[in-house]
Short mmCIF file of C-alpha atoms and ligand atoms in Angstrom, two decimals:
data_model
loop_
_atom_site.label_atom_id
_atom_site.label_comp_id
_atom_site.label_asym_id
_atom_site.label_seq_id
_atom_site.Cartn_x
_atom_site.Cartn_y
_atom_site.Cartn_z
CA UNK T 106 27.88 8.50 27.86
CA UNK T 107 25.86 6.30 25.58
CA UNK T 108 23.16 4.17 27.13
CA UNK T 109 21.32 1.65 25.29
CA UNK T 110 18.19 1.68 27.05
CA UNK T 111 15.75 -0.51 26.07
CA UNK T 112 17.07 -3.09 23.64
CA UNK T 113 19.81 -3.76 26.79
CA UNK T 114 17.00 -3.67 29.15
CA UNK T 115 15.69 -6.09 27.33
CA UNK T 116 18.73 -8.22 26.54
CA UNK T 117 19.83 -8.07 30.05
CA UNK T 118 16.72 -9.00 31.77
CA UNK T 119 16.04 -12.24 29.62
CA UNK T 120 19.11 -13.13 31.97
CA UNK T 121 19.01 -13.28 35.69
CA UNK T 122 19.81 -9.41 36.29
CA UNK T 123 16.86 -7.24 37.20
CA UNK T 124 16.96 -3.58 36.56
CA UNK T 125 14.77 -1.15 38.42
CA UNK T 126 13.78 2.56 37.87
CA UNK T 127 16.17 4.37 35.89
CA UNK T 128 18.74 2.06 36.12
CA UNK T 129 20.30 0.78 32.59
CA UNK T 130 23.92 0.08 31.34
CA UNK T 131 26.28 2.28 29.45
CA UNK T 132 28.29 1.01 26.68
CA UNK T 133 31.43 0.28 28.29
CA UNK T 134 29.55 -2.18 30.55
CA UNK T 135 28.36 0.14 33.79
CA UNK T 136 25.41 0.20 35.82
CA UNK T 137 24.19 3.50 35.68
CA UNK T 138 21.74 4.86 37.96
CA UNK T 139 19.75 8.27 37.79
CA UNK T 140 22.33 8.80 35.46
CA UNK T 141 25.00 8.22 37.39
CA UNK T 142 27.64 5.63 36.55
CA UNK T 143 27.50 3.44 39.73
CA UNK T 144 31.53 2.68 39.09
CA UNK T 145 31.90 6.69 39.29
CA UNK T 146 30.15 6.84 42.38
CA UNK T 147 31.64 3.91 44.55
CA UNK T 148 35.22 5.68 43.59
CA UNK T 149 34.37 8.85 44.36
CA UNK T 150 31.97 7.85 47.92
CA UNK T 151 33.61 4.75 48.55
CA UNK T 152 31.87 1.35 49.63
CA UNK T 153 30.12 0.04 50.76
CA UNK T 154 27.52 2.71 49.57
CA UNK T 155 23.65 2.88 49.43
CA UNK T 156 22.60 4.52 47.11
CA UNK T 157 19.38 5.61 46.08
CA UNK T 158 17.20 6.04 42.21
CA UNK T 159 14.86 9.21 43.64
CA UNK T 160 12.80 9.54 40.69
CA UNK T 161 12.10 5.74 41.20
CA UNK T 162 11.01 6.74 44.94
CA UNK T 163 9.10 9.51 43.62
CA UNK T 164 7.34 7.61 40.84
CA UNK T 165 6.25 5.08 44.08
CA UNK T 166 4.49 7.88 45.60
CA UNK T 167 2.65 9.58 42.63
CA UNK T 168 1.42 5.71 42.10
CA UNK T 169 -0.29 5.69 45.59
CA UNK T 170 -1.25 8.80 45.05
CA UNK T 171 -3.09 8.46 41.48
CA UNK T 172 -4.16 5.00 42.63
CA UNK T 173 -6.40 7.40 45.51
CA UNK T 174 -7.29 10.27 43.65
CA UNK T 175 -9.14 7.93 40.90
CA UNK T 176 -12.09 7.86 43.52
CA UNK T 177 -13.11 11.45 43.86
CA UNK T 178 -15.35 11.05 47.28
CA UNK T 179 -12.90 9.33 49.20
CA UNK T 180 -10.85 10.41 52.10
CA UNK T 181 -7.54 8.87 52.34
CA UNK T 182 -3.74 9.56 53.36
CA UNK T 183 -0.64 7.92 52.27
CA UNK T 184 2.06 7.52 55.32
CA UNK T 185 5.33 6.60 54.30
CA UNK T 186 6.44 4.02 57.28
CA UNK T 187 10.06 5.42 58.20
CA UNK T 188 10.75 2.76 59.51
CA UNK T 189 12.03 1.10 55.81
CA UNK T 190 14.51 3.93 55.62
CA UNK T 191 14.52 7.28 57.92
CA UNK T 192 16.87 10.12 57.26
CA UNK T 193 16.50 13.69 56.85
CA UNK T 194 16.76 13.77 53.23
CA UNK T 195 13.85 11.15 52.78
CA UNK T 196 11.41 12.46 55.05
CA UNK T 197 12.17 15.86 53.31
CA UNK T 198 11.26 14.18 50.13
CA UNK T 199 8.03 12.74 51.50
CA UNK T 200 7.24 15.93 52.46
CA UNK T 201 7.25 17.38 49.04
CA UNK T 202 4.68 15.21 48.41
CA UNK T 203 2.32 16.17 51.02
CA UNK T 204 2.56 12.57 52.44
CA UNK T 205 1.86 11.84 55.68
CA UNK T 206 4.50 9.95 58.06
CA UNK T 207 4.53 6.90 60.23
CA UNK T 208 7.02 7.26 62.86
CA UNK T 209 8.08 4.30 65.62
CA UNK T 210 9.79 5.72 68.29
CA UNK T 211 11.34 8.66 69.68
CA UNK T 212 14.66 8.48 66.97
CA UNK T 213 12.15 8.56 64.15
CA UNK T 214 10.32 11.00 65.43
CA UNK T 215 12.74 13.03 66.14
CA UNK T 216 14.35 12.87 62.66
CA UNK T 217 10.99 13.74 61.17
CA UNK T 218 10.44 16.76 63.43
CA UNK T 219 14.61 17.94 62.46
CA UNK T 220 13.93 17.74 59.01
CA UNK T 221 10.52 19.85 59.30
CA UNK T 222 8.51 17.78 58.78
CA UNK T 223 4.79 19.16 59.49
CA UNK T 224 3.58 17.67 62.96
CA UNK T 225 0.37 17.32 62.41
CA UNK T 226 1.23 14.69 59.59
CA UNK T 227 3.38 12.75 61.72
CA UNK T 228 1.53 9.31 63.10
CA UNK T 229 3.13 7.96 66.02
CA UNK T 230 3.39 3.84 66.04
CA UNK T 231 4.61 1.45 68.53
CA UNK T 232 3.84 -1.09 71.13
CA UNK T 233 6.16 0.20 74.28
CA UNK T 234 6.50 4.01 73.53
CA UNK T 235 8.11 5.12 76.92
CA UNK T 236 6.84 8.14 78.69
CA UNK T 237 9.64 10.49 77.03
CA UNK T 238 8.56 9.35 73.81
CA UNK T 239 4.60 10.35 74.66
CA UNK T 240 6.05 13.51 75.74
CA UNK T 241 8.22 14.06 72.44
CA UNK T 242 4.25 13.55 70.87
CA UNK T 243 2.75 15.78 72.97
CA UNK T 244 5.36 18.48 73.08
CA UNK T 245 5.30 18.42 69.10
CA UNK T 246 1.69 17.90 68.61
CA UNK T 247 2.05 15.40 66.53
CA UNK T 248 -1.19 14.09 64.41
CA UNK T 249 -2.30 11.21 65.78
CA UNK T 250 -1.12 8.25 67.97
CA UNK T 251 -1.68 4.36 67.48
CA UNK T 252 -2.61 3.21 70.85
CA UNK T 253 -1.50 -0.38 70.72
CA UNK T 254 -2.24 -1.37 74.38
CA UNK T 255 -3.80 -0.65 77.50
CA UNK T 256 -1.14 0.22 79.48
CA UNK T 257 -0.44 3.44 76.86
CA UNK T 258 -4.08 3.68 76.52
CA UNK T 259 -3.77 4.83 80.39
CA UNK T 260 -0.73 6.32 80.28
CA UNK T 261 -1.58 8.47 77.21
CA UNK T 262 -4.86 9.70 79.09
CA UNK T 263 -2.23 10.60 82.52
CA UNK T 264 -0.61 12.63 80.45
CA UNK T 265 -3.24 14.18 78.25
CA UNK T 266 -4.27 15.03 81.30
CA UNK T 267 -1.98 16.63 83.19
CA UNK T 268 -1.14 18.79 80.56
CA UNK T 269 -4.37 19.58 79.82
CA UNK T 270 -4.32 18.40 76.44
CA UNK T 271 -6.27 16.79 73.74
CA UNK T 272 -4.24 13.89 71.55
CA UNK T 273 -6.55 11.57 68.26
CA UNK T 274 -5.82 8.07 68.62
CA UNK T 275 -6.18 5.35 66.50
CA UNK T 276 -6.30 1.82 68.37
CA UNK T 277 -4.08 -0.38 66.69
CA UNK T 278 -6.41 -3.92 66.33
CA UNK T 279 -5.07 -7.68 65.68
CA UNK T 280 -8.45 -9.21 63.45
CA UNK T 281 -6.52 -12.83 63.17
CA UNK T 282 -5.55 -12.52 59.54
CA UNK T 283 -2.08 -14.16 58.46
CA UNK T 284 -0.32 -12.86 55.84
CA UNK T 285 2.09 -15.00 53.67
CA UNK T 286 4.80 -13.56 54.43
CA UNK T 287 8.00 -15.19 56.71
CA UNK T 288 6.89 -15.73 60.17
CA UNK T 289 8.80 -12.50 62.04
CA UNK T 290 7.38 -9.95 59.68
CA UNK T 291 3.82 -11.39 60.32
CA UNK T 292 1.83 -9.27 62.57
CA UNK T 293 -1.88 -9.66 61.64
CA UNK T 294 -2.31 -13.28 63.52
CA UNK T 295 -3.33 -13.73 67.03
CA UNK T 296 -0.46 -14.77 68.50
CA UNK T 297 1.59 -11.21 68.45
CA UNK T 298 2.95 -8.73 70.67
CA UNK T 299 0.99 -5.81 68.55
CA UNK T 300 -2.20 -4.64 69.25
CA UNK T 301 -5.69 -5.50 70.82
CA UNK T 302 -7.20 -9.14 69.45
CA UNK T 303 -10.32 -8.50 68.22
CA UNK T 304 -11.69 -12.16 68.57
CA UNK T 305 -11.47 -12.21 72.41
CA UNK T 306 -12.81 -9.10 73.72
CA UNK T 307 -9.60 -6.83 74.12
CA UNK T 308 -10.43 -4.72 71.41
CA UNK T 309 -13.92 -3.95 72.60
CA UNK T 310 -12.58 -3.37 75.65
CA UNK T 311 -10.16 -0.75 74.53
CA UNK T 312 -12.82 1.20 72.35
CA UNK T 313 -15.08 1.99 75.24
CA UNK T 314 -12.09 2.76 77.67
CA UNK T 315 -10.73 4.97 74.99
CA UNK T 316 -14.03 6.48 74.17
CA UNK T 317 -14.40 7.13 78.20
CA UNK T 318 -11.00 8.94 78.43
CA UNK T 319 -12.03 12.35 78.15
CA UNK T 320 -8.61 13.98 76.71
CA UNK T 321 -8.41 11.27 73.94
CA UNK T 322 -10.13 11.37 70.91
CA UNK T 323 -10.71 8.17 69.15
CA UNK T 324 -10.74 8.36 65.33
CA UNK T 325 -10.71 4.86 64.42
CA UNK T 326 -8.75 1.95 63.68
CA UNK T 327 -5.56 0.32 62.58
CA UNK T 328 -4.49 -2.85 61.71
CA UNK T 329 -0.96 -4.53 59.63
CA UNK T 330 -1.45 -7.71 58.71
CA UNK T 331 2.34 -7.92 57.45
CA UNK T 332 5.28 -7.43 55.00
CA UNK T 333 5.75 -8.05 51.45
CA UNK T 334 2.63 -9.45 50.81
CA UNK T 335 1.78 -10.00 46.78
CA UNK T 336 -1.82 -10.91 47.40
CA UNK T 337 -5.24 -8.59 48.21
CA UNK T 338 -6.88 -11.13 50.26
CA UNK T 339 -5.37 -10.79 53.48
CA UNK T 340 -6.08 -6.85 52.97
CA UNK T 341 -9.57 -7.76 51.94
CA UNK T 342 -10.27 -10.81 55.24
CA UNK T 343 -8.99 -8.12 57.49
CA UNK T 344 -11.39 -5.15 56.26
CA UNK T 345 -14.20 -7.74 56.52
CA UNK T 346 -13.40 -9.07 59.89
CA UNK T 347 -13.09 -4.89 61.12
CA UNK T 348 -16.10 -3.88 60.00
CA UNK T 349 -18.01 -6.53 61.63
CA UNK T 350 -16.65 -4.93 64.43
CA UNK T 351 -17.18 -1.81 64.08
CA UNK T 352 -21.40 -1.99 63.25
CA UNK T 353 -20.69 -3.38 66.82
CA UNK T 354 -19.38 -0.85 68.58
CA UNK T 355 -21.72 1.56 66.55
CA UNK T 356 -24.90 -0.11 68.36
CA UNK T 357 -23.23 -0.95 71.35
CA UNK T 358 -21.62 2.17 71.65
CA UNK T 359 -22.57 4.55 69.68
CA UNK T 360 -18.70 4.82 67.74
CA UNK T 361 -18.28 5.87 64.20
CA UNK T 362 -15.39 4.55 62.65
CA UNK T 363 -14.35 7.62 60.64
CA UNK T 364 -11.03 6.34 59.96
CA UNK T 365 -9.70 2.87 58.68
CA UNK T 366 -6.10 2.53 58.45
CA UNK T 367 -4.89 -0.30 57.23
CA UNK T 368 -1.09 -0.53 57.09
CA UNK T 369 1.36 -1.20 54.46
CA UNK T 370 2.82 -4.44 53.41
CA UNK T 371 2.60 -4.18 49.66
CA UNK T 372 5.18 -6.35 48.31
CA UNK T 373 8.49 -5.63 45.94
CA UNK T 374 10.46 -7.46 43.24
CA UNK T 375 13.50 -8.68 44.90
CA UNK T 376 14.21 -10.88 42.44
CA UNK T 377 12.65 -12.74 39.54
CA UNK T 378 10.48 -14.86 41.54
CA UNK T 379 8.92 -12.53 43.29
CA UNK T 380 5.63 -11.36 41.32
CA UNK T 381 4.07 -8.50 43.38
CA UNK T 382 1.01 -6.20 42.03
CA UNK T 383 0.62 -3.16 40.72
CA UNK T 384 0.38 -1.31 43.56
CA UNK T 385 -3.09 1.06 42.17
CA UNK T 386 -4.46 -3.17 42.39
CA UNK T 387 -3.82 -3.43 46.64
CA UNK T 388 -5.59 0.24 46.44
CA UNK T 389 -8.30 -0.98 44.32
CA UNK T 390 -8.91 -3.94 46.24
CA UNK T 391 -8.95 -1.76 49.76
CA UNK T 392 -11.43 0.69 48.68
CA UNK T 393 -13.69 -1.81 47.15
CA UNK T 394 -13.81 -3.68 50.45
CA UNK T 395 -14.14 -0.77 52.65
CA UNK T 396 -17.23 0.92 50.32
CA UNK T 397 -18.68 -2.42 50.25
CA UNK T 398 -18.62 -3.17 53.94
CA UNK T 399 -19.59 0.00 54.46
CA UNK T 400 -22.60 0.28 52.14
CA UNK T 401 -23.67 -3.25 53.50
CA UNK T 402 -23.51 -2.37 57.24
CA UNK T 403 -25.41 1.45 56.52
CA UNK T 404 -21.86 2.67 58.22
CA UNK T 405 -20.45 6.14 56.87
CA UNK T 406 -17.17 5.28 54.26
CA UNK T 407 -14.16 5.92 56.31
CA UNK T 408 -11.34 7.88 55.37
CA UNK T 409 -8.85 4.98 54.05
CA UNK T 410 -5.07 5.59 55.05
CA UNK T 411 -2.25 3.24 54.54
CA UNK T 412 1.55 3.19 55.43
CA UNK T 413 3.65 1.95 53.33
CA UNK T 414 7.35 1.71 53.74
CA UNK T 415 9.26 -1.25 51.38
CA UNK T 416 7.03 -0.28 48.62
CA UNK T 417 8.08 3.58 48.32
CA UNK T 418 11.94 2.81 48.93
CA UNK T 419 12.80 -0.70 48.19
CA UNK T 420 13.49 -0.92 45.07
CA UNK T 421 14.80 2.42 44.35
CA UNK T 422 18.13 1.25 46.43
CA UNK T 423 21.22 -0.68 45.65
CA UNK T 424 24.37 -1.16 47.37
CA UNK T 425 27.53 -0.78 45.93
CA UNK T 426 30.25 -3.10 47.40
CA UNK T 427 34.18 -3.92 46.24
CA UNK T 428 34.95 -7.48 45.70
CA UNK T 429 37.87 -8.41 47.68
CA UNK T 430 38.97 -12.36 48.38
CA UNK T 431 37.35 -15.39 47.09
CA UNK T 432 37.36 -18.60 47.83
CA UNK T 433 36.93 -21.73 45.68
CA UNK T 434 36.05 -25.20 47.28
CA UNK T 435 35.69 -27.60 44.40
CA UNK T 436 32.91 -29.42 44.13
CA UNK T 437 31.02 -27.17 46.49
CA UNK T 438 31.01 -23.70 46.04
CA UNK T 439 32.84 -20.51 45.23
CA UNK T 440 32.43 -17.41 47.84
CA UNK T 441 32.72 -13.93 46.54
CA UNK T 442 33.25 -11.56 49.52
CA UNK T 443 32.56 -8.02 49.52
CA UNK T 444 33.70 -4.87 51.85
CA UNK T 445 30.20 -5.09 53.69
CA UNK T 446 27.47 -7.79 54.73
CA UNK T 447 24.91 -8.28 57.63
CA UNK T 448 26.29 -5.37 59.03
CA UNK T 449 24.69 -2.65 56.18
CA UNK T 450 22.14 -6.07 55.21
CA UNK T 451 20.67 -7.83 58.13
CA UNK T 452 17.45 -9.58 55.79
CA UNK T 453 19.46 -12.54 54.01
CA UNK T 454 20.60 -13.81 57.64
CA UNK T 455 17.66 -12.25 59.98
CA UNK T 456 14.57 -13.67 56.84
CA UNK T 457 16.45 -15.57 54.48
CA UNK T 458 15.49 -12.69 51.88
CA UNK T 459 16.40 -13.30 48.73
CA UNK T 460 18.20 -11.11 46.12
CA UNK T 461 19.65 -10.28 42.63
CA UNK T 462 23.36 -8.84 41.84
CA UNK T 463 24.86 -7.49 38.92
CA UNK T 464 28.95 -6.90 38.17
CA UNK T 465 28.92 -3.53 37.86
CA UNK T 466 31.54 -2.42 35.75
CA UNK T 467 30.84 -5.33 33.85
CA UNK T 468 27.31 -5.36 33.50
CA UNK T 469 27.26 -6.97 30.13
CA UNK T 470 29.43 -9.69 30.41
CA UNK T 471 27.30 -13.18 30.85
CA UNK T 472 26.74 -13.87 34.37
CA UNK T 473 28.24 -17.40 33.62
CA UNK T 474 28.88 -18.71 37.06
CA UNK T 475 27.20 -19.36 40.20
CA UNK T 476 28.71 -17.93 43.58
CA UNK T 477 28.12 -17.11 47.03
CA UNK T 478 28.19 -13.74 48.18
CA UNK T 479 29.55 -13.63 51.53
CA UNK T 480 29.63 -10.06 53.50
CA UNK T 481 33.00 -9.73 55.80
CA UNK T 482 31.50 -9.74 59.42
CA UNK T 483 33.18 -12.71 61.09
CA UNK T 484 30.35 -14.91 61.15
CA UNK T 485 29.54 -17.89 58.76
CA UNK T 486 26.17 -16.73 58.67
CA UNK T 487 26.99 -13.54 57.09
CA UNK T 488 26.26 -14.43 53.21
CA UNK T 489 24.27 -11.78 51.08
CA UNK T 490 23.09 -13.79 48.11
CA UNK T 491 23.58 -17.86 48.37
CA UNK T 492 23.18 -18.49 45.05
CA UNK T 493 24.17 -15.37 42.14
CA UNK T 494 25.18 -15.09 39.06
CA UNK T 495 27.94 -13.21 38.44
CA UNK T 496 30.54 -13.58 35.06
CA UNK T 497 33.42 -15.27 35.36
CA UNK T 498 35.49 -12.45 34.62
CA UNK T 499 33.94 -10.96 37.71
CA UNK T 500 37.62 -10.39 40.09
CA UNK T 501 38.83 -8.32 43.21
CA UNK T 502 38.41 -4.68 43.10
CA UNK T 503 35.52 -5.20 40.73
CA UNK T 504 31.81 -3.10 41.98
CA UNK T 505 29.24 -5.40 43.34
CA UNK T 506 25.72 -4.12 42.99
CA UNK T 507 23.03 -5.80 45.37
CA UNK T 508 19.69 -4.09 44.11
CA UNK T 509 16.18 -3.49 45.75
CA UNK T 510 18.26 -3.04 48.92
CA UNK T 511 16.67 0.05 49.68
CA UNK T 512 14.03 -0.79 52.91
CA UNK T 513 15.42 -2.09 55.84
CA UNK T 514 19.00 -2.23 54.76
CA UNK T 515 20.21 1.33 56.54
CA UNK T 516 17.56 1.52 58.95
CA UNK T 517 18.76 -1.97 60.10
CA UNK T 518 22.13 -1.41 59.50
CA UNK T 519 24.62 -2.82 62.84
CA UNK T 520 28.11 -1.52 64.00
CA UNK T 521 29.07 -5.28 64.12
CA UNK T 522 32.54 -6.30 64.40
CA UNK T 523 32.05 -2.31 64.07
CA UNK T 524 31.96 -1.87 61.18
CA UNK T 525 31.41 1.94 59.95
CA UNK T 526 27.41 2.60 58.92
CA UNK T 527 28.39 2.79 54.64
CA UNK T 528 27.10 6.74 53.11
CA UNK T 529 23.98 7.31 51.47
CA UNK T 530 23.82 9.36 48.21
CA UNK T 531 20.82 9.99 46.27
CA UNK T 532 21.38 10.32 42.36
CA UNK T 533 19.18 12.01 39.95
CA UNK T 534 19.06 13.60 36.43
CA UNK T 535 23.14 12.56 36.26
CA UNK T 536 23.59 14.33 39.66
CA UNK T 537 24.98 12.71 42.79
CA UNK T 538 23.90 14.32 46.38
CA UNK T 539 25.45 12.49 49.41
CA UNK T 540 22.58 12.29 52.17
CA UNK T 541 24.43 10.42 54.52
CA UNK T 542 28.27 10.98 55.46
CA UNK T 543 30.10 7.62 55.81
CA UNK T 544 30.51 6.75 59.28
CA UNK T 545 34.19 7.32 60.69
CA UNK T 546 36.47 4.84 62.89
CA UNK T 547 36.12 8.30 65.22
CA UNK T 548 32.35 8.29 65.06
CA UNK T 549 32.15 4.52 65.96
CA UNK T 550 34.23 5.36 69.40
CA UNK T 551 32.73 8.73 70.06
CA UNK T 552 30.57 7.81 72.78
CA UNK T 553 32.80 5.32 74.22
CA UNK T 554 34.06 6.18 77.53
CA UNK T 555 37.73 5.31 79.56
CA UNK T 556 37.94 2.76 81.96
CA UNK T 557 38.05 5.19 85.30
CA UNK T 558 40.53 2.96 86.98
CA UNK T 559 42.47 2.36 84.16
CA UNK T 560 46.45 1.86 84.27
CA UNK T 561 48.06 0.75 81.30
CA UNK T 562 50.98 -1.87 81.98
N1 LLP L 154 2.81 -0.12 59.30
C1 LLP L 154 3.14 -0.86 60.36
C2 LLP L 154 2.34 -0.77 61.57
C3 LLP L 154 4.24 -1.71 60.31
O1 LLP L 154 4.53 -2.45 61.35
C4 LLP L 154 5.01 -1.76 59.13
C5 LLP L 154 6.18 -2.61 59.06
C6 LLP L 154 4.66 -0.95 58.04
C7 LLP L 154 3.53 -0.15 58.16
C8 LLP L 154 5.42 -0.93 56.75
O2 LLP L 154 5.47 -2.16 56.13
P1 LLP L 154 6.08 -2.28 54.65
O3 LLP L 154 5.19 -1.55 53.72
O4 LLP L 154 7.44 -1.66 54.69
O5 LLP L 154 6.15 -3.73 54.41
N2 LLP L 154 12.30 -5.51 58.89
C9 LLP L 154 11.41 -6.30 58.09
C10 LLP L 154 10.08 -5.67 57.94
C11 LLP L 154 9.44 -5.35 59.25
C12 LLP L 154 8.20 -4.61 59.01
C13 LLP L 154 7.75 -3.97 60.25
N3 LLP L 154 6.58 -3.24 60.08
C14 LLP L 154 12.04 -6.56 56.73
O6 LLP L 154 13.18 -6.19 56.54
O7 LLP L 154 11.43 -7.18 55.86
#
């Protein structure tokens, strides 16, 4: 297979498609990625299908990474947020990085711990973990919980406790700061369900109860201001805002803040429009802020960690879908639909996300026409991509590629109308591995139980 690289790179992105990672074209026209013919791949896995560029997710990581390890003093971690995509074969992945893991609830927490993931890397998030989850925690000895509230602030002590056990904590704080970003993936403001609000008290509060709860030991703090953010000042405001804080509670109570954690959020290219920065620039900008603050308030540097989820796996996944029926209202629009829709891609109908799509086995034809891409859940909501460009030779059976669909896309996915959950495979270096098996009609009815009175007419 022949692949003209660069000068088609080049061609193809003066238009409206958007290649990431490894991905290129071969000369009969396919979307190739890791080295894999994408065409090849839906035929032999089926769609829909996620599929994932690893050395793309692996060149993410060794960016945070490097972006770090260019300032020699500093203590810092990485956490991928599993939350963007969680399955055995990524957090085994993250592992072989040495990354550390931010886990939300029980079913990500228990993924991490099946795929062997080391414990003590594992960072446990979430603002109504239940008892059993605490215990999951405990039981594992996991690294170090978020506290988010007072109610698990007590809770967390009961059980510490009564198991006679010591657990770090981080309290997760809210220091007022809004992202841009759409209004349900903003979390940094004061009017959210996350975290203690640093402007009226709350958090104060929570640092001296936490420092008086003799089984937990409090490390520092945490704060997300949001998602796919392509700015450093909301990073930067929120620092500022902590620090004020936390000379505070260092006269007032005699805390040092020895860690700073300050979330993820770091925005992707979705499409054209979207214009995020290199990610070693939201890095530089964090450590700047923190050494400055810290320098300015005679505070010890903290050790800087961050968790970031869309920025690692984004754009390293694309969906594969088969064009089926279309439908052409003159004068209005044409719809495209494909085998799949909110169900495996919640974002376009939950946020109104935006993104790109590309024929794939007929990648360079000239995306000549505008269409709608509509998913096949019965819902008139469910459209993918409002307005694409697809060529006009683009027909049923063709392979649909929806790129940078790689956070949030499984880990969202829906049985709706049930549909079957699509497989994952990972391609690298030409080689396909399938990560995920393709849900069955038999797995979608396997926990279903019969009515117990039932009798059939
Ligand atoms: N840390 C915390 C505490 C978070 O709440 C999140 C995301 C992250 C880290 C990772 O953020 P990222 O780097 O992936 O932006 N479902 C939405 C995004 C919700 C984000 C929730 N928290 C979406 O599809 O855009």
């Amino acid at each position: 297979m022949h692949f003209h690289k660069k000068a088609e790179r080049e061609r193809i992105g003066k238009g409206r498609l958007l290649l990431h990672g490894t991905q290129t074209v071969s000369s009969e026209g396919h979307l190739v990625i890791g080295g894999v013919d994408a065409v090849e791949l839906a035929h032999e896995f089926g769609t829909p299908l996620y599929v994932y560029d690893t050395a793309l997710i692996r060149e993410r990581i060794r960016q945070f990474k490097t972006a770090f390890a260019a300032y020699k003093e500093l203590e810092w971690q990485v956490a991928y947020a599993s939350k963007a995509f969680s399955t055995i074969a990524m957090i085994q992945l993250v592992n072989e990085f040495g990354l550390s893991l931010d886990v939300v609830s029980g079913g990500e927490l228990y993924t991490a711990l099946k795929a062997g993931f080391p414990a003590e890397n594992i960072h446990f998030h979430g603002n109504n973990k239940s008892d059993d989850e605490l215990v999951l925690a405990l039981d594992a000895k996991i690294g170090i919980d978020i506290v988010d509230n007072f109610y698990e602030l007590e809770r967390l002590e009961e059980l510490c406790a009564s198991r006679d056990q010591k657990m770090e904590i981080l309290l997760r704080v809210t220091p007022g700061v809004e992202a841009h970003t759409h209004e349900f993936i903003m979390t940094g403001h004061d009017d959210t369900k996350f975290g203690f609000n640093l402007d009226n008290g709350m958090a104060d509060r929570a640092v001296l109860l936490a420092l008086k709860a003799p089984h937990l030991i409090l490390k520092g703090v945490h704060c997300h201001i949001g998602s796919q953010i392509f700015e450093t000042e909301g990073f930067v405001r929120a620092i500022r805002i902590i620090f004020s804080y936390a000379e505070k509670w260092k006269d007032a109570y005699g805390f040092t803040m020895r860690v700073l954690n300050v979330g993820g959020g770091f925005g992707i290219k979705y499409t054209e429009e979207d214009l995020p920065l290199p990610l070693s620039k939201y890095i530089d900008s964090i450590v700047a802020a923190v050494c400055e603050e810290s320098r300015a308030r005679s505070l010890s540097i903290p050790a800087i960690w961050i968790e970031p989820g869309r920025s690692i796996i984004g754009e390293s996944g694309t969906t594969l879908y088969t064009v089926g029926a279309s439908k052409n209202i003159p004068g209005i629009r044409k719809y495209v639909a494909v085998d799949g829709g909110m169900a495996d891609n919640i974002r376009p109908a939950l946020y109104q996300a935006h993104y790109a799509a590309i024929c794939a086995n007929r990648a360079k034809d000239v995306a000549d026409q505008s269409v709608t891409i509509a998913g096949k859940c019965c819902e008139n909501g469910d459209v993918l991509i409002k307005e694409s460009r697809l060529p006009e030779s683009c027909r049923s059976g063709d392979i649909l590629a929806v790129l940078c669909t790689g956070a949030y896309g499984y880990s969202m996915a829906s049985h709706y109308n049930r549909l079957p959950n699509p497989a994952v495979v990972f391609v690298e270096n030409g080689e396909a591995d399938l990560v995920v098996r393709r849900e069955t009609y038999d797995d979608l009815i396997s926990n279903d139980l019969p009515l117990k009175t039932y009798s059939a007419h």
